[in-house]
Amino acid sequence: MADQIPLYPVRSAGAAGHKRAAYYSAAGPGPGADRRGRYQLEDESAHLDEMPLMMSEEGFENDESDYHTLPRARIERRKSGLEWFVCGGWKFLCSSCCDWLINICHRKKELKARTVWLGCPEKSEEKYPRNSIKNQKYNVFTFIPGVLYEQFKFFLNLYFLVVSCSQFVPALKIGYLYTYWAPLGFVLAVTITREAIDEFRRFQRDKEVNSQLYSKLTVRGKVQVKSSDIQVGDLIIVEKNQRIPSDMVFLRTSEKAGSCFIRTDQLDGETDWKLKVAVSCTQRLPALGIGLLDLELNQLTKALFLALVVLSVVMVTLQGFAGPWYRNLFRFLLLFSYIIPISLRVNLDMGKAAYGWMIMKDENIPGTVVRTSTIPEELGRLVYLLTDKTGTLTQNEMTFRRLHLGTVSYGADTMDEIQTHVLSSYAQVHPQTGGNNPSSTPPRRAQSSTPKVRKSVSSRVHEAVKAIALCHNVTPVYESQAGVTGETESAEADQDFSDENRTYQASSPDEVALVRWTESVGLTLVSRDLTSMQLKTPGGQVLTYCILQVFPFTSESKRMGIIVRDESTAEITFYMKGADVAMSSIVQYNDWLEEECGNMAREGLRTLVVAKKALTEEQYQDFESRYSQAKLSIHDRVLKVAAVVESLERELELLCLTGVEDQLQADVRPTLEMLRNAGIKIWMLTGDKLETATCIAKSSHLVSRTQDIHIFRPVTSRGEAHLELNAFRRKHDCALVISGDSLEVCLKYYEHELVELACQCPAVVCCRCSPTQKAHIVTLLRQHTGRRTCAIGDGGNDVSMIQAADCGIGIEGKEGKQASLAADFSITQFRHVGRLLMVHGRNSYKRSAALGQFVMHRGLIISTMQAVFSSVFYFASVPLYQGFLMVGYATIYTMFPVFSLVLDQDVKPEMAILYPELYKDLTKGRSLSFKTFLIWVLISIYQGGILMFGALVLFEAEFVHVVAISFTALVLTELLMVALTIRTWHWLMVVAEFLSLGCYVASLAFLNEYFGIGRVSFGAFLDVAFITTVPFLWKVSAITVVSCLPLYVLKYLKRKLSPPSYSKLSS
């Protein structure tokens, strides 16, 4: 086969090697294709003053001059001079200089035609990028610098790096070096290990995709080549049901007509087959996700640093700025540095890893994968959920549900009656036909010339089924026994034409559903080519129809038609089907079509009106001549062709109304209802047409039955957008349906107003959206509302939307892995979103909030004790605890109980799903706020003061043992505070409590040198005999009880007087 194909160079102006180029350029002149130019080349109206919304329509229409004289809305006062420079001008200057330097150093590459050598890529003069998919964040050289940058851009870690480096200065050295460097090194080691594991998993997923084998055609024959090794110019043989590895031009197929059906599910999630050249899709590098909770904690650490500075300045001031006060100031900064706990980051990171492990091990959501382990708590803060339609809410599998003939309606339970009517009709027709010889029966005259008689139900059903079986663009396909690589003739000879071996392919799944339905009632499409099609009757007779003309479906006409000639009777019939809005005006008068269309739409069915018109031979010949002449016109060809076709579309006989259901994913309706009850607003962004999107919004209960729907009329100018927005503003509590073109116009002139109005809607449906528009909508929601957004999709066209959101969820299924690989979380079914958010998202956020604040409390309490101790010793900058005590306090003495908070839960998972209203409280951010933070600060000051003053008062005679006394009480207090914070006990929590206490008691035997005061001890080391006496035990117990008992009492009173919502359910 290789010898039969001459290998010649081909001139090409397009970039066939870039995997992304074709996909994004394929958007063409659509609404999202010229977004960049939108801001650079504005039309004349863009320079006009913005007019305020709610101006009356009359005023807008009657006084056009006001359009130019209205005051500018939301205009800012123009700044000048120093004020402009301080208020952001310096950023503008820096960015302008950088852009200028980039343009000088890297001039834009000039696009020009290039030569692609088919089969000889080594002859190409240009170098093209590899055909490999890469989702990794780093490479070997950027891994360590990248991870360190991501860690030290947080104020917390940067602060401790500076503090640790200060210990190399002898005058500033407080204790042992490992006291500061060991915790910092441990934090970095954990982070680097976690990132390395995530990066290795991404590498493995990429390797699996890039290692798929394909057949490459060379002069030596076929060879196997990896997907990543495919080069520009290679001749690749794509087998049946094999994924297309890159942008390709189809040169030859095994079909005689040269047609090839392509499925673009990797691009748009659509699983139907298309007669078009495929384009490849690849995802961009995943964005580095930073959760809102991390940013909030980062703000709190800055507040703690401010408190640290203030406390140190107060201490130096009370010293009277004696001696080298600046050195003392820095020493106080180091002494109180535990106010900002370095273990905060490592605890949170380990907690997030634990949450991810719990999500993936949840048996109720099997197949869920956590691809980004840094933001699981984001699942508990979502306000907006933006979802794709096809493959996400729906299965993209159409099922025929309803056939309405005007006086009689057939549903799923009465389809057997249709089958009976079809069988009886062809049983009566069979003796009359006498074979397939067209000359055996004279041509019938057109129906319009015969007197109208009322047809029987059986004949009407027969006409409707026949029309549905003929009016389509479906092709039956049979599996070839010889394989797709064999020659065409031998493949056709070996084909099996049995019913079991037949599959249907078409550009619309609706049409496939209709043809499958006609097969189920007895009329089967058995073959089709460009000029004819054959139907098989229930009795096995094959009817042949000659295809004279086909009028394909377009988004403008919203209908398709076909003219066929029955070979047995020579009867010519024009069949047409389409949307009710397009067909209602061209069919004969009736009083039922509009009402029944509305009824089916309310049931969530996609309706099609089917009609026909009988033509005489003379009528068809006249039409054909006019149609051919119109197609040859040089000027206004489209209009002339449309006019000729329109001459046929008059007084068509209405045959039937069909209802097809796009099957929803399992449990979509209860899941959407759960999310709505949780306070999450759901937006559906789809590339489908408006009618289909509205239909699915109703059937999925995205829009409830009681809610009105406002369909935003198409707008093309600023004035039309202004009037339509005014009309929309008057509506209340209604869902919005808007098309991508209208959305683009409104965003150009009234971005703020449109987003503000849309956010007030209970649901929003955006149809005919490009991938760029989807991502732009997500970005607008984030910017204008400041709330957390989540995007969920399953196709390659959803990747940009998923990556633009705060949290991305990809559905992995038959539509491919493009979206799931680029997302933060991957699920297998849409219904898993409910449990993912209500249970895991809620728990992750509440646990992280509790864990973060408790770790801060742990640092604040020991810093408070240090402040009291320094005050007693005349504000000396002497450390209270040093060496291993400080390291042990943050690790083995308290780490396990504190970290066990990741197992805590306020309600059971079943209760969280049953009452999704509990989720609504989380969006207010009350679990971690300055109020809750201030409460923990007051608790820390109270407990630290009690512990230190209690130790000084009760052990005045044994003051030399103050370190052992206060540290023991401190460890006990922390263990009791963990117990106070826990809401639901887990057996691992009990183990952690006793394990930590056992570790502390066991370590007392060999840590006696650390229990002295100051760097040089006063000779007061740990006295084992002293700590085993009864006075020591009861006094330490008394200090601990005084520090904790009031908090237990306050918690009990608050739970009784003002119980939280979850406690009402748990009780």
Tab-separated table of C-alpha atoms in Angstrom, residues 744-896:
chain	number	residue	atom	x	y	z
A	744	GLU	CA	-20.684	39.291	23.916
A	745	VAL	CA	-22.477	42.535	23.027
A	746	CYS	CA	-23.702	43.123	26.591
A	747	LEU	CA	-20.277	42.457	28.086
A	748	LYS	CA	-18.754	44.959	25.690
A	749	TYR	CA	-20.893	47.864	26.883
A	750	TYR	CA	-22.635	46.833	30.133
A	751	GLU	CA	-20.399	44.260	31.785
A	752	HIS	CA	-21.042	45.358	35.369
A	753	GLU	CA	-24.807	45.690	34.940
A	754	LEU	CA	-25.220	42.331	33.217
A	755	VAL	CA	-23.215	40.423	35.835
A	756	GLU	CA	-25.059	42.208	38.643
A	757	LEU	CA	-28.465	41.285	37.204
A	758	ALA	CA	-27.447	37.724	36.327
A	759	CYS	CA	-26.137	37.079	39.847
A	760	GLN	CA	-29.603	37.844	41.210
A	761	CYS	CA	-31.164	35.075	39.116
A	762	PRO	CA	-31.780	31.648	40.681
A	763	ALA	CA	-30.323	30.020	37.532
A	764	VAL	CA	-28.602	31.168	34.341
A	765	VAL	CA	-28.336	29.334	31.023
A	766	CYS	CA	-25.788	30.534	28.448
A	767	CYS	CA	-26.185	28.831	25.070
A	768	ARG	CA	-23.987	28.915	21.972
A	769	CYS	CA	-20.972	29.606	24.193
A	770	SER	CA	-17.450	29.187	22.883
A	771	PRO	CA	-14.748	27.767	25.191
A	772	THR	CA	-13.252	31.252	25.495
A	773	GLN	CA	-16.598	32.698	26.556
A	774	LYS	CA	-17.038	30.006	29.178
A	775	ALA	CA	-13.704	30.900	30.771
A	776	HIS	CA	-14.507	34.623	30.511
A	777	ILE	CA	-17.809	34.153	32.357
A	778	VAL	CA	-16.041	32.315	35.184
A	779	THR	CA	-13.444	35.088	35.449
A	780	LEU	CA	-16.149	37.762	35.526
A	781	LEU	CA	-17.979	36.008	38.354
A	782	ARG	CA	-14.798	35.784	40.395
A	783	GLN	CA	-13.930	39.429	39.845
A	784	HIS	CA	-17.358	40.984	40.323
A	785	THR	CA	-18.660	38.878	43.211
A	786	GLY	CA	-15.512	37.846	45.051
A	787	ARG	CA	-17.194	34.492	45.751
A	788	ARG	CA	-15.756	31.064	45.131
A	789	THR	CA	-16.588	29.425	41.818
A	790	CYS	CA	-16.481	25.833	40.634
A	791	ALA	CA	-16.567	24.676	37.007
A	792	ILE	CA	-17.478	21.149	36.005
A	793	GLY	CA	-17.256	19.608	32.536
A	794	ASP	CA	-16.221	16.536	30.614
A	795	GLY	CA	-14.933	17.664	27.205
A	796	GLY	CA	-11.853	19.393	25.902
A	797	ASN	CA	-13.904	22.553	25.335
A	798	ASP	CA	-14.448	22.770	29.101
A	799	VAL	CA	-10.747	22.838	29.983
A	800	SER	CA	-10.399	26.623	29.837
A	801	MET	CA	-13.490	27.045	32.013
A	802	ILE	CA	-12.274	24.481	34.537
A	803	GLN	CA	-8.874	26.137	34.868
A	804	ALA	CA	-10.356	29.629	35.184
A	805	ALA	CA	-12.447	28.638	38.218
A	806	ASP	CA	-11.292	28.510	41.829
A	807	CYS	CA	-12.045	24.810	41.833
A	808	GLY	CA	-12.275	22.591	38.753
A	809	ILE	CA	-14.071	19.247	38.550
A	810	GLY	CA	-13.717	16.987	35.512
A	811	ILE	CA	-15.987	14.084	34.665
A	812	GLU	CA	-14.132	11.099	33.272
A	813	GLY	CA	-16.194	8.855	31.057
A	814	LYS	CA	-16.799	7.887	27.461
A	815	GLU	CA	-16.224	11.501	26.369
A	816	GLY	CA	-12.533	11.206	27.154
A	817	LYS	CA	-10.104	12.375	29.834
A	818	GLN	CA	-9.260	15.851	28.603
A	819	ALA	CA	-11.301	17.684	31.225
A	820	SER	CA	-10.556	15.300	34.088
A	821	LEU	CA	-6.790	15.531	33.542
A	822	ALA	CA	-6.877	19.331	33.675
A	823	ALA	CA	-9.194	19.523	36.696
A	824	ASP	CA	-8.434	19.633	40.418
A	825	PHE	CA	-10.848	16.776	41.094
A	826	SER	CA	-11.959	13.997	38.770
A	827	ILE	CA	-15.261	12.144	39.204
A	828	THR	CA	-17.084	9.527	37.157
A	829	GLN	CA	-20.680	10.775	37.493
A	830	PHE	CA	-22.298	14.151	38.058
A	831	ARG	CA	-24.262	12.890	41.063
A	832	HIS	CA	-21.006	12.454	42.964
A	833	VAL	CA	-20.729	16.245	43.132
A	834	GLY	CA	-23.354	16.271	45.903
A	835	ARG	CA	-21.393	14.124	48.325
A	836	LEU	CA	-18.090	15.665	47.265
A	837	LEU	CA	-19.317	19.123	48.329
A	838	MET	CA	-21.810	18.439	51.112
A	839	VAL	CA	-19.652	15.913	52.986
A	840	HIS	CA	-15.993	16.175	51.996
A	841	GLY	CA	-15.976	19.865	51.115
A	842	ARG	CA	-17.763	20.827	54.300
A	843	ASN	CA	-15.591	18.640	56.515
A	844	SER	CA	-12.359	19.770	54.849
A	845	TYR	CA	-13.141	23.443	55.387
A	846	LYS	CA	-14.331	23.125	58.994
A	847	ARG	CA	-11.438	20.847	59.914
A	848	SER	CA	-8.830	23.083	58.290
A	849	ALA	CA	-10.295	26.150	59.999
A	850	ALA	CA	-10.227	24.456	63.402
A	851	LEU	CA	-6.751	23.021	62.815
A	852	GLY	CA	-5.287	26.341	61.673
A	853	GLN	CA	-6.688	28.330	64.582
A	854	PHE	CA	-5.651	25.716	67.142
A	855	VAL	CA	-2.069	25.709	65.846
A	856	MET	CA	-2.061	29.503	66.184
A	857	HIS	CA	-3.404	29.165	69.716
A	858	ARG	CA	-0.581	26.760	70.516
A	859	GLY	CA	1.985	29.395	69.525
A	860	LEU	CA	0.156	32.293	71.189
A	861	ILE	CA	-0.117	30.600	74.579
A	862	ILE	CA	3.618	29.851	74.849
A	863	SER	CA	4.454	33.395	73.678
A	864	THR	CA	2.143	34.794	76.368
A	865	MET	CA	3.986	32.733	78.993
A	866	GLN	CA	7.302	34.028	77.628
A	867	ALA	CA	6.023	37.619	77.921
A	868	VAL	CA	4.952	37.104	81.563
A	869	PHE	CA	8.249	35.415	82.374
A	870	SER	CA	10.282	38.249	80.840
A	871	SER	CA	8.222	40.817	82.720
A	872	VAL	CA	8.919	39.119	86.034
A	873	PHE	CA	12.656	39.094	85.284
A	874	TYR	CA	12.705	42.864	84.658
A	875	PHE	CA	11.997	42.532	80.956
A	876	ALA	CA	15.095	40.479	80.291
A	877	SER	CA	15.350	38.833	76.876
A	878	VAL	CA	15.944	35.386	78.374
A	879	PRO	CA	14.154	32.346	76.893
A	880	LEU	CA	11.788	30.474	79.200
A	881	TYR	CA	12.059	27.186	77.291
A	882	GLN	CA	14.924	26.229	75.071
A	883	GLY	CA	16.427	23.363	73.166
A	884	PHE	CA	14.386	20.270	72.716
A	885	LEU	CA	11.494	21.532	74.848
A	886	MET	CA	10.482	24.035	72.177
A	887	VAL	CA	10.885	21.492	69.379
A	888	GLY	CA	9.073	18.793	71.358
A	889	TYR	CA	6.217	21.137	72.279
A	890	ALA	CA	5.385	21.703	68.615
A	891	THR	CA	5.970	18.064	67.621
A	892	ILE	CA	5.720	14.904	69.695
A	893	TYR	CA	4.107	16.476	72.791
A	894	THR	CA	1.113	18.027	71.009
A	895	MET	CA	1.339	17.194	67.308
A	896	PHE	CA	-0.682	13.972	67.272
